[in-house]
Each structure stands twice: as C-alpha cells, then as structure tokens.
Short mmCIF file of C-alpha atoms and ligand atoms in Angstrom, two decimals:
data_model
loop_
_atom_site.label_atom_id
_atom_site.label_comp_id
_atom_site.label_asym_id
_atom_site.label_seq_id
_atom_site.Cartn_x
_atom_site.Cartn_y
_atom_site.Cartn_z
CA ARG V 1 269.36 83.35 183.73
CA MET V 2 266.82 85.27 185.79
CA TYR V 3 269.27 88.15 186.06
CA LYS V 4 270.04 88.16 182.34
CA ARG V 5 266.37 88.08 181.51
CA GLN V 6 266.12 91.66 182.74
CA MET V 7 269.01 92.82 180.57
CA ILE V 8 268.38 95.79 178.32
CA CYS V 9 269.92 96.24 174.92
CA ARG V 10 273.45 97.76 174.67
CA ARG V 11 273.49 101.49 173.95
CA ASP V 12 275.47 101.27 170.70
CA ILE V 13 273.22 98.57 169.19
CA ASP V 14 272.23 100.68 166.18
CA SER V 15 275.84 100.87 164.98
CA LEU V 16 275.27 97.23 163.94
CA ASN V 17 272.47 98.02 161.47
CA GLY V 18 274.86 98.88 158.63
CA PRO V 19 276.90 95.66 158.90
CA PHE V 20 273.78 93.47 159.28
CA LEU V 21 272.11 95.03 156.25
CA LEU V 22 275.27 94.58 154.16
CA MET V 23 275.40 90.96 155.19
CA TYR V 24 271.71 90.51 154.28
CA GLN V 25 272.27 92.07 150.85
CA SER V 26 275.26 89.84 150.16
CA LEU V 27 273.11 86.75 150.82
CA ILE V 28 270.25 87.68 148.44
CA PRO V 29 270.35 85.57 145.25
CA PRO V 30 271.08 87.63 142.13
CA ASP V 31 268.35 87.84 139.45
CA GLU V 32 270.24 85.60 137.04
CA GLU V 33 269.98 82.76 139.57
CA LYS V 34 266.18 83.12 139.54
CA VAL V 35 266.22 83.02 135.75
CA LYS V 36 268.24 79.79 135.80
CA GLN V 37 265.82 78.23 138.29
CA LYS V 38 262.92 79.02 135.95
CA GLN V 39 264.84 77.49 133.02
CA LEU V 40 265.42 74.28 134.95
CA LEU V 41 261.76 74.16 135.98
CA SER V 42 260.59 74.44 132.36
CA LEU V 43 262.98 71.70 131.26
CA LEU V 44 261.56 69.43 133.98
CA GLU V 45 258.02 70.40 132.97
CA ARG V 46 258.63 69.46 129.35
CA LEU V 47 259.98 66.04 130.30
CA VAL V 48 257.23 65.28 132.82
CA ILE V 49 254.27 66.43 130.69
CA LYS V 50 255.29 64.15 127.82
CA GLU V 51 254.60 61.16 130.04
CA TRP V 52 251.95 62.61 132.38
CA PRO V 53 250.00 65.40 130.62
CA GLN V 54 247.88 66.06 133.74
CA ALA V 55 250.82 66.51 136.09
CA ARG V 56 251.90 69.88 137.49
CA LEU V 57 255.20 71.02 138.96
CA TYR V 58 255.47 73.53 141.81
CA LEU V 59 258.50 75.20 143.31
CA TYR V 60 258.45 75.18 147.10
CA GLY V 61 260.87 75.73 149.99
CA SER V 62 263.44 78.46 150.02
CA CYS V 63 263.51 79.02 146.25
CA ALA V 64 259.86 80.09 146.43
CA ASN V 65 259.26 81.43 149.95
CA SER V 66 261.74 84.36 149.56
CA PHE V 67 264.00 83.05 152.35
CA GLY V 68 266.51 81.35 150.04
CA VAL V 69 270.08 82.54 150.03
CA SER V 70 272.27 82.59 146.96
CA LYS V 71 273.32 79.20 145.54
CA SER V 72 270.65 77.13 147.30
CA ASP V 73 269.35 73.90 145.83
CA ILE V 74 265.78 74.06 144.63
CA ASP V 75 262.81 72.05 145.88
CA VAL V 76 260.18 70.90 143.39
CA CYS V 77 256.89 69.14 144.03
CA LEU V 78 255.22 66.98 141.38
CA ALA V 79 251.43 66.99 141.75
CA ILE V 80 249.90 63.95 140.11
CA GLU V 81 246.86 61.76 140.55
CA GLU V 82 248.12 58.24 140.12
CA ALA V 83 246.30 56.57 142.96
CA HIS V 84 247.01 53.06 141.75
CA MET V 85 250.79 53.46 141.92
CA ASP V 86 252.64 53.62 145.22
CA LYS V 87 255.10 56.39 146.01
CA SER V 88 258.33 54.49 145.50
CA LYS V 89 257.15 53.16 142.13
CA LEU V 90 256.22 56.71 141.12
CA ILE V 91 259.62 57.99 142.23
CA MET V 92 261.39 55.33 140.17
CA LYS V 93 259.27 56.07 137.13
CA LEU V 94 259.93 59.80 137.54
CA ALA V 95 263.67 59.18 137.70
CA ASP V 96 263.33 57.19 134.49
CA ILE V 97 261.44 59.97 132.72
CA LEU V 98 264.07 62.51 133.72
CA GLN V 99 267.02 60.60 132.29
CA SER V 100 268.10 63.15 129.73
CA ASP V 101 271.32 64.53 128.28
CA ASN V 102 271.09 67.73 130.26
CA LEU V 103 270.45 66.19 133.64
CA GLN V 104 273.19 64.53 135.64
CA ASN V 105 273.18 62.07 138.54
CA VAL V 106 269.44 61.45 138.43
CA GLN V 107 268.84 59.29 141.51
CA ALA V 108 265.65 57.86 143.00
CA LEU V 109 265.83 57.93 146.81
CA THR V 110 262.88 55.68 147.59
CA HIS V 111 263.79 54.90 151.20
CA ALA V 112 264.17 58.46 152.48
CA ARG V 113 261.56 59.73 155.01
CA VAL V 114 260.21 61.78 152.12
CA PRO V 115 261.03 59.83 148.92
CA ILE V 116 262.59 62.08 146.28
CA VAL V 117 264.39 62.20 142.97
CA LYS V 118 267.68 64.11 143.17
CA LEU V 119 269.42 65.55 140.15
CA MET V 120 271.87 68.13 138.86
CA ASP V 121 271.29 70.28 135.78
CA THR V 122 274.48 70.62 133.74
CA MET V 123 273.29 73.78 131.94
CA THR V 124 272.70 75.84 135.06
CA GLY V 125 274.69 73.90 137.68
CA ILE V 126 271.63 73.85 139.92
CA SER V 127 270.80 70.79 142.04
CA CYS V 128 267.24 69.91 142.71
CA ASP V 129 265.10 67.57 144.84
CA ILE V 130 261.71 66.51 143.49
CA CYS V 131 259.06 65.06 145.78
CA ILE V 132 255.58 63.84 144.92
CA ASN V 133 252.25 65.27 146.09
CA ASN V 134 253.70 67.14 149.06
CA LEU V 135 251.14 69.89 148.58
CA LEU V 136 251.11 71.01 152.20
CA ALA V 137 254.70 72.16 151.67
CA VAL V 138 253.54 74.13 148.63
CA VAL V 139 250.85 75.83 150.73
CA ASN V 140 253.13 76.60 153.68
CA THR V 141 255.59 78.04 151.17
CA LYS V 142 252.88 80.47 150.06
CA LEU V 143 252.12 81.41 153.68
CA LEU V 144 255.81 82.23 154.31
CA TRP V 145 256.01 84.16 151.05
CA ASP V 146 252.95 86.22 151.98
CA TYR V 147 254.39 87.02 155.42
CA SER V 148 257.68 88.07 153.82
CA ARG V 149 255.91 90.74 151.75
CA ILE V 150 254.36 92.53 154.73
CA ASP V 151 257.44 93.95 156.44
CA ALA V 152 261.00 93.96 155.04
CA ARG V 153 262.42 93.25 158.50
CA LEU V 154 261.18 89.64 158.41
CA ARG V 155 263.31 88.72 155.43
CA GLN V 156 266.34 90.54 156.89
CA LEU V 157 265.97 88.84 160.26
CA ALA V 158 265.38 85.38 158.77
CA PHE V 159 268.42 85.61 156.46
CA ILE V 160 270.63 86.58 159.39
CA ILE V 161 269.23 83.85 161.66
CA LYS V 162 269.53 81.19 158.92
CA HIS V 163 273.09 82.30 158.17
CA TRP V 164 273.94 82.12 161.88
CA ALA V 165 272.31 78.66 162.18
CA LYS V 166 274.26 77.31 159.20
CA SER V 167 277.57 78.80 160.42
CA ARG V 168 277.07 77.37 163.91
CA ARG V 169 275.82 74.02 162.57
CA VAL V 170 272.47 74.14 164.35
CA ASN V 171 270.50 73.81 161.07
CA GLU V 172 270.94 70.03 160.71
CA THR V 173 267.78 68.03 161.40
CA TYR V 174 269.70 64.76 161.04
CA HIS V 175 271.81 65.86 164.04
CA GLY V 176 268.78 66.88 166.09
CA THR V 177 268.80 70.60 165.43
CA LEU V 178 266.18 72.69 163.62
CA SER V 179 265.21 73.00 159.93
CA SER V 180 265.32 76.29 158.04
CA TYR V 181 261.53 76.13 157.95
CA ALA V 182 261.44 76.02 161.77
CA TYR V 183 263.77 79.03 162.06
CA VAL V 184 261.61 81.08 159.69
CA LEU V 185 258.50 80.23 161.77
CA MET V 186 260.40 81.32 164.89
CA CYS V 187 261.16 84.65 163.21
CA ILE V 188 257.54 85.16 162.11
CA ASN V 189 256.22 84.39 165.58
CA PHE V 190 258.82 86.67 167.16
CA LEU V 191 257.66 89.59 164.96
CA GLN V 192 253.99 88.77 165.71
CA GLN V 193 254.88 89.10 169.43
CA ARG V 194 256.55 92.53 169.28
CA ARG V 195 254.61 95.46 170.78
CA PRO V 196 253.48 97.19 168.62
CA ALA V 197 253.35 94.05 166.44
CA ILE V 198 255.48 93.98 163.29
CA LEU V 199 253.49 91.14 161.70
CA PRO V 200 249.78 90.24 161.96
CA CYS V 201 248.40 86.73 162.22
CA LEU V 202 247.17 85.94 158.69
CA GLN V 203 245.34 82.78 159.76
CA GLU V 204 243.18 84.71 162.24
CA MET V 205 242.08 87.28 159.68
CA LYS V 206 239.33 87.11 157.07
CA THR V 207 239.86 84.16 154.72
CA THR V 208 240.76 85.24 151.20
CA TYR V 209 242.65 82.09 150.26
CA SER V 210 241.61 78.59 151.11
CA VAL V 211 242.49 75.06 150.01
CA THR V 212 242.05 71.62 151.52
CA VAL V 213 245.11 69.43 151.27
CA ASP V 214 245.30 65.88 152.67
CA ASP V 215 242.19 66.63 154.78
CA VAL V 216 243.80 69.72 156.30
CA ASP V 217 241.95 73.01 155.80
CA CYS V 218 244.42 75.75 154.98
CA ALA V 219 242.84 79.18 155.12
CA PHE V 220 244.31 82.63 155.57
CA PHE V 221 244.25 86.25 154.48
CA ASP V 222 246.54 86.65 151.46
CA GLN V 223 245.77 90.17 150.20
CA VAL V 224 248.87 91.39 151.95
CA GLU V 225 249.17 94.48 149.70
CA MET V 226 246.63 95.90 152.14
CA LEU V 227 249.03 95.34 155.04
CA TYR V 228 252.17 97.06 153.77
CA ASP V 229 252.09 99.63 156.56
CA PHE V 230 251.06 97.15 159.26
CA GLY V 231 254.36 97.31 161.16
CA HIS V 232 255.04 101.01 160.72
CA ARG V 233 254.24 101.98 164.29
CA ASN V 234 257.05 99.74 165.47
CA LYS V 235 260.40 101.44 164.82
CA GLU V 236 262.72 98.65 165.93
CA THR V 237 265.77 98.23 163.72
CA ILE V 238 267.26 95.01 162.42
CA ALA V 239 270.07 95.10 164.99
CA GLN V 240 267.58 95.50 167.84
CA LEU V 241 265.52 92.62 166.47
CA VAL V 242 268.51 90.26 166.12
CA TRP V 243 269.45 91.14 169.70
CA GLY V 244 265.86 90.59 170.83
CA PHE V 245 265.51 87.28 169.00
CA PHE V 246 268.57 85.73 170.66
CA HIS V 247 267.76 87.29 174.01
CA TYR V 248 264.29 85.74 173.86
CA TRP V 249 265.50 82.21 172.99
CA ALA V 250 268.41 82.40 175.46
CA TYR V 251 266.72 83.86 178.51
CA CYS V 252 262.98 84.41 178.12
CA HIS V 253 261.39 81.42 176.37
CA ASP V 254 259.59 79.00 178.71
CA TYR V 255 260.93 75.69 177.40
CA THR V 256 258.90 73.70 179.95
CA ASN V 257 255.46 74.99 179.04
CA ALA V 258 255.39 77.09 175.89
CA VAL V 259 254.64 76.35 172.23
CA ILE V 260 255.41 78.88 169.48
CA SER V 261 252.32 79.20 167.28
CA VAL V 262 252.28 81.20 164.04
CA ARG V 263 248.75 79.88 163.44
CA THR V 264 247.39 81.88 166.40
CA GLY V 265 250.08 84.58 166.36
CA SER V 266 250.81 83.83 169.98
CA ILE V 267 252.47 81.49 172.43
CA ILE V 268 250.26 78.65 173.59
CA SER V 269 250.72 75.98 176.23
CA LYS V 270 252.06 72.45 175.82
CA ARG V 271 249.23 71.27 178.07
CA GLU V 272 246.49 72.31 175.65
CA LYS V 273 248.26 70.37 172.88
CA ASP V 274 249.04 67.38 175.07
CA TRP V 275 252.71 67.85 174.29
CA THR V 276 253.85 67.47 177.89
CA ARG V 277 255.06 63.87 177.64
CA ARG V 278 257.42 62.05 175.38
CA ILE V 279 255.43 59.88 172.96
CA GLY V 280 257.59 57.60 170.83
CA ASN V 281 260.34 59.77 169.46
CA ASP V 282 258.52 63.07 169.99
CA ARG V 283 260.10 64.64 173.07
CA HIS V 284 258.75 68.18 172.67
CA LEU V 285 261.82 69.80 174.27
CA ILE V 286 261.37 72.91 172.11
CA CYS V 287 257.92 73.30 170.57
CA ILE V 288 257.17 74.97 167.25
CA GLU V 289 253.69 74.23 165.94
CA ASP V 290 253.28 73.77 162.19
CA PRO V 291 250.79 76.42 160.98
CA PHE V 292 248.61 73.85 159.15
CA GLU V 293 249.44 70.39 160.49
CA MET V 294 248.58 71.31 164.04
CA SER V 295 249.70 68.01 165.54
CA HIS V 296 253.12 68.46 164.01
CA ASP V 297 255.88 69.84 166.26
CA LEU V 298 258.84 71.05 164.20
CA GLY V 299 260.96 70.70 167.32
CA ARG V 300 260.39 66.98 167.44
CA VAL V 301 263.81 66.28 165.91
CA VAL V 302 265.44 67.84 168.99
CA ASP V 303 266.68 65.37 171.62
CA LYS V 304 268.24 65.48 175.10
CA HIS V 305 271.67 66.23 173.71
CA SER V 306 270.82 68.64 170.92
CA ILE V 307 268.54 70.79 173.09
CA LYS V 308 271.63 71.58 175.20
CA VAL V 309 273.64 72.42 172.10
CA LEU V 310 270.86 74.67 170.80
CA ARG V 311 270.35 76.53 174.06
CA GLU V 312 274.08 77.05 174.49
CA GLU V 313 274.22 78.51 170.99
CA PHE V 314 271.29 80.86 171.74
CA GLU V 315 273.08 82.01 174.90
CA ARG V 316 276.39 82.43 173.09
CA ALA V 317 274.66 84.53 170.42
CA ALA V 318 272.76 86.61 172.99
CA ASP V 319 275.95 87.33 174.93
CA ILE V 320 277.84 88.27 171.77
CA MET V 321 275.03 90.65 170.77
CA GLN V 322 275.16 92.21 174.23
CA PHE V 323 278.88 92.46 174.97
CA ASP V 324 281.13 91.69 172.00
CA PRO V 325 282.95 94.63 170.39
CA ASN V 326 282.51 93.07 166.94
CA PRO V 327 279.35 90.93 166.98
CA CYS V 328 278.94 90.66 163.21
CA VAL V 329 282.18 88.67 162.98
CA LYS V 330 281.94 86.65 166.19
CA LEU V 331 278.30 85.64 165.74
CA PHE V 332 278.97 83.81 162.46
CA GLU V 333 282.33 82.27 163.36
CA PRO V 334 282.28 78.73 161.96
CA TYR V 335 281.68 76.13 164.63
P1 ATP Z 401 267.13 76.03 152.88
O1 ATP Z 401 267.49 77.36 152.37
O2 ATP Z 401 267.94 75.65 154.09
O3 ATP Z 401 267.09 74.96 151.82
P2 ATP Z 401 264.23 75.72 152.96
O4 ATP Z 401 263.26 76.85 153.15
O5 ATP Z 401 264.24 75.09 151.61
O6 ATP Z 401 265.65 76.22 153.42
P3 ATP Z 401 263.85 73.23 154.29
O7 ATP Z 401 263.91 73.05 155.78
O8 ATP Z 401 264.86 72.60 153.38
O9 ATP Z 401 263.84 74.77 154.10
O10 ATP Z 401 262.41 72.80 153.83
C1 ATP Z 401 261.91 73.00 152.52
C2 ATP Z 401 260.40 73.19 152.57
O11 ATP Z 401 259.79 71.97 152.96
C3 ATP Z 401 259.96 74.22 153.60
O12 ATP Z 401 259.94 75.51 153.09
C4 ATP Z 401 258.57 73.73 153.91
O13 ATP Z 401 257.68 74.15 152.89
C5 ATP Z 401 258.72 72.24 153.83
N1 ATP Z 401 259.04 71.61 155.12
C6 ATP Z 401 260.26 71.35 155.61
N2 ATP Z 401 260.19 70.73 156.79
C7 ATP Z 401 258.89 70.58 157.04
C8 ATP Z 401 258.17 69.98 158.09
N3 ATP Z 401 258.79 69.40 159.13
N4 ATP Z 401 256.82 70.01 158.01
C9 ATP Z 401 256.19 70.57 156.98
N5 ATP Z 401 256.81 71.14 155.94
C10 ATP Z 401 258.14 71.15 155.97
MG1 MG Z 402 265.60 73.77 150.59
#
C-alpha cells in the first residue's frame, strides 16, 4: 500500500476522457423523463390537497439533486403539520388518499426505518416512494443541487462513481455498503480537496440561504451563479479525477483516523467527533459526516465484513485505472 500510494497517473490517462464522457451522457435522463416526473407530482398534489389543503409535496433525492440517472424511481416528501397523528397512522391515511385509478400497488410500509408509501403510476410507468416530513432530506438535496451547478466535473464524476458502485454491488445499504447520497458526498469532498480546489465549501461562506429543520440550523451560500468559474484554475480532466478518486480511497485515505466532511470542506479527525469507538451498531469503519446532521455518520451501515469488500473494490478500481488496457469496460463489469 505504501508503495502504491506514491504511484503517479498512467501517461495515456487522457485517452479515457472520450469514453467516460460518452458513458456519462448515456446515463443522463432524457427531458421527457423529467416531464413525466412533473406530471406524476401534480397528480399526487391534486389527490393530497383535496384532503389536506395545507400540505406540500417536495421532490428530493436523485430526481431533484441532479445526480439521478435515467429510469430512477422518484423520492417525494409530504410536508404536513398533523402533530396529533403519529407517523404510521399518517402513512396509512396517505396510502388511502392515493388509492386512485391511475396509481397501482399503493402500499403503506409503516415498519420500515423511514416509513413510506410506495406506488407505481400506470400513465408514466414511474415508481415513487413518499415519506412524511423528512425535510432535512429536502434541504440536503438542495445543497447537492447547488454544488452540482458550480463545476460540470462533479456531475460527471458522481455519475461514473454511482454507475461503478451499482455495477459492483457496493451501493446496497442493506448489505452494509454505501448509499448513493454517501458516494455523492465523497465526490464533493474529493473535489473540495483538489489543489487548486474544484469546489468551494458552501457552508463556510456567507449565508444566503438558511432554514431550521428539526432543530438543525442549515445555512450556506446558494448564489452559485457567482461561482461558475471557481474551478477554472484546476485543469484536471474527468479521467484524471476518476483515477484520483479511486487512488485516494484505495491507497491514501486514513481509515483509522479520518472523517470526510463536506460541511468544513476538509478532512477532520475521528477523535474530535468521538467516533473512535463502536457505540451500539455504529462502528465508524469509514466515516462520512452528514453536512447538516453532524452526529450522523453515513458510513455507519458499514460493518467488519463490508468494509473489506468496499476496500477491495476501491483497490480493484484503482488498479484497473492504472494498468488495464480497457478500463472503461473492466471497471463496470457486473459483480
Ligand atoms: P439513487 O439514484 O440511487 O436513487 P438518491 O440520490 O436518490 O440515489 P438515496 O441514497 O436513495 O440517493 O437517498 C435519497 C435521498 O435521501 C438523498 O438524496 C438524501 O437527500 C436523503 N438521504 C439518504 N440517505 C440519507 C441519510 N443517511 N441521511 C440523510 N439523508 C439521507
Ligand atoms: Mg432515490
């Protein structure tokens, strides 16, 4: 590992830019998919408002943060003030309200970690999960969206990393690997760490957007139109960044002591967060701090077994990027 840490990028790395960009473009959802998502959202809105005129629906997750690939399910959050009703009752009532001719398989999943209503729209063929009052997810969706508008390389990198993670089956939180949200935060932090930096730290800049959600203050700079040339001094290409990303997670990241922190735009120590010991199920074997819920480690799903799987996959990917004659095929080979 120590030896590989010193490795420099292969000389022909830039010949991979074309193939990576083609792959990125093939993953972008076509405009008509966006139109269908909006149609489904307005149908849901009509049904919900009839019963709860004060309620609001928000898109969140990959359909709204710009990191969604074609044919993804959509995530919807219902914001409602019904303090007297508990969550599972609300979920059941919502499922009831949404029983309609156009919606299929409307199910209330009241016992999930996050209770949701799942359904399929027959008109558009889109599946959707609806949760209740998960407004922190709506705000972190906006943060990711704002980062994605600053430098085009973030969206390219994140699409490629997500596609790799899905192909290699390391994007399955129920099997102890990382969520898409965690991978996007890893990409943002990686670009904040480049020298010159490709992304700024929006939460350390002047506050232009601020909300308090569930007692958490969420504040950051969101006038990103002013930052469109932020990364211009850094000329790294997408192929160099994919190489660098895997090289970092395979050979350079300090798994024993380091925490990835988009909130500070840096790498901070486990000690200062008191994440050095296992507490309950939180093992902190790979630490990714949530930008708003600071006590929340997105790596907490990772256990003794899956950390090995993950690190082996990072090393496999790094070695392919360094030595393989045809990395764009090998990297995404189904596991
Ligand atoms: P995919 O394309 O794989 O569906 P996604 O962006 O929708 O990707 P998910 O991991 O399904 O990602 O999460 C959906 C959204 O839920 C995220 O964008 C984020 O807003 C929120 N979220 C997911 N996991 C967490 C978490 N552990 N803590 C806080 N918010 C989370
Ligand atoms: Mg999703």
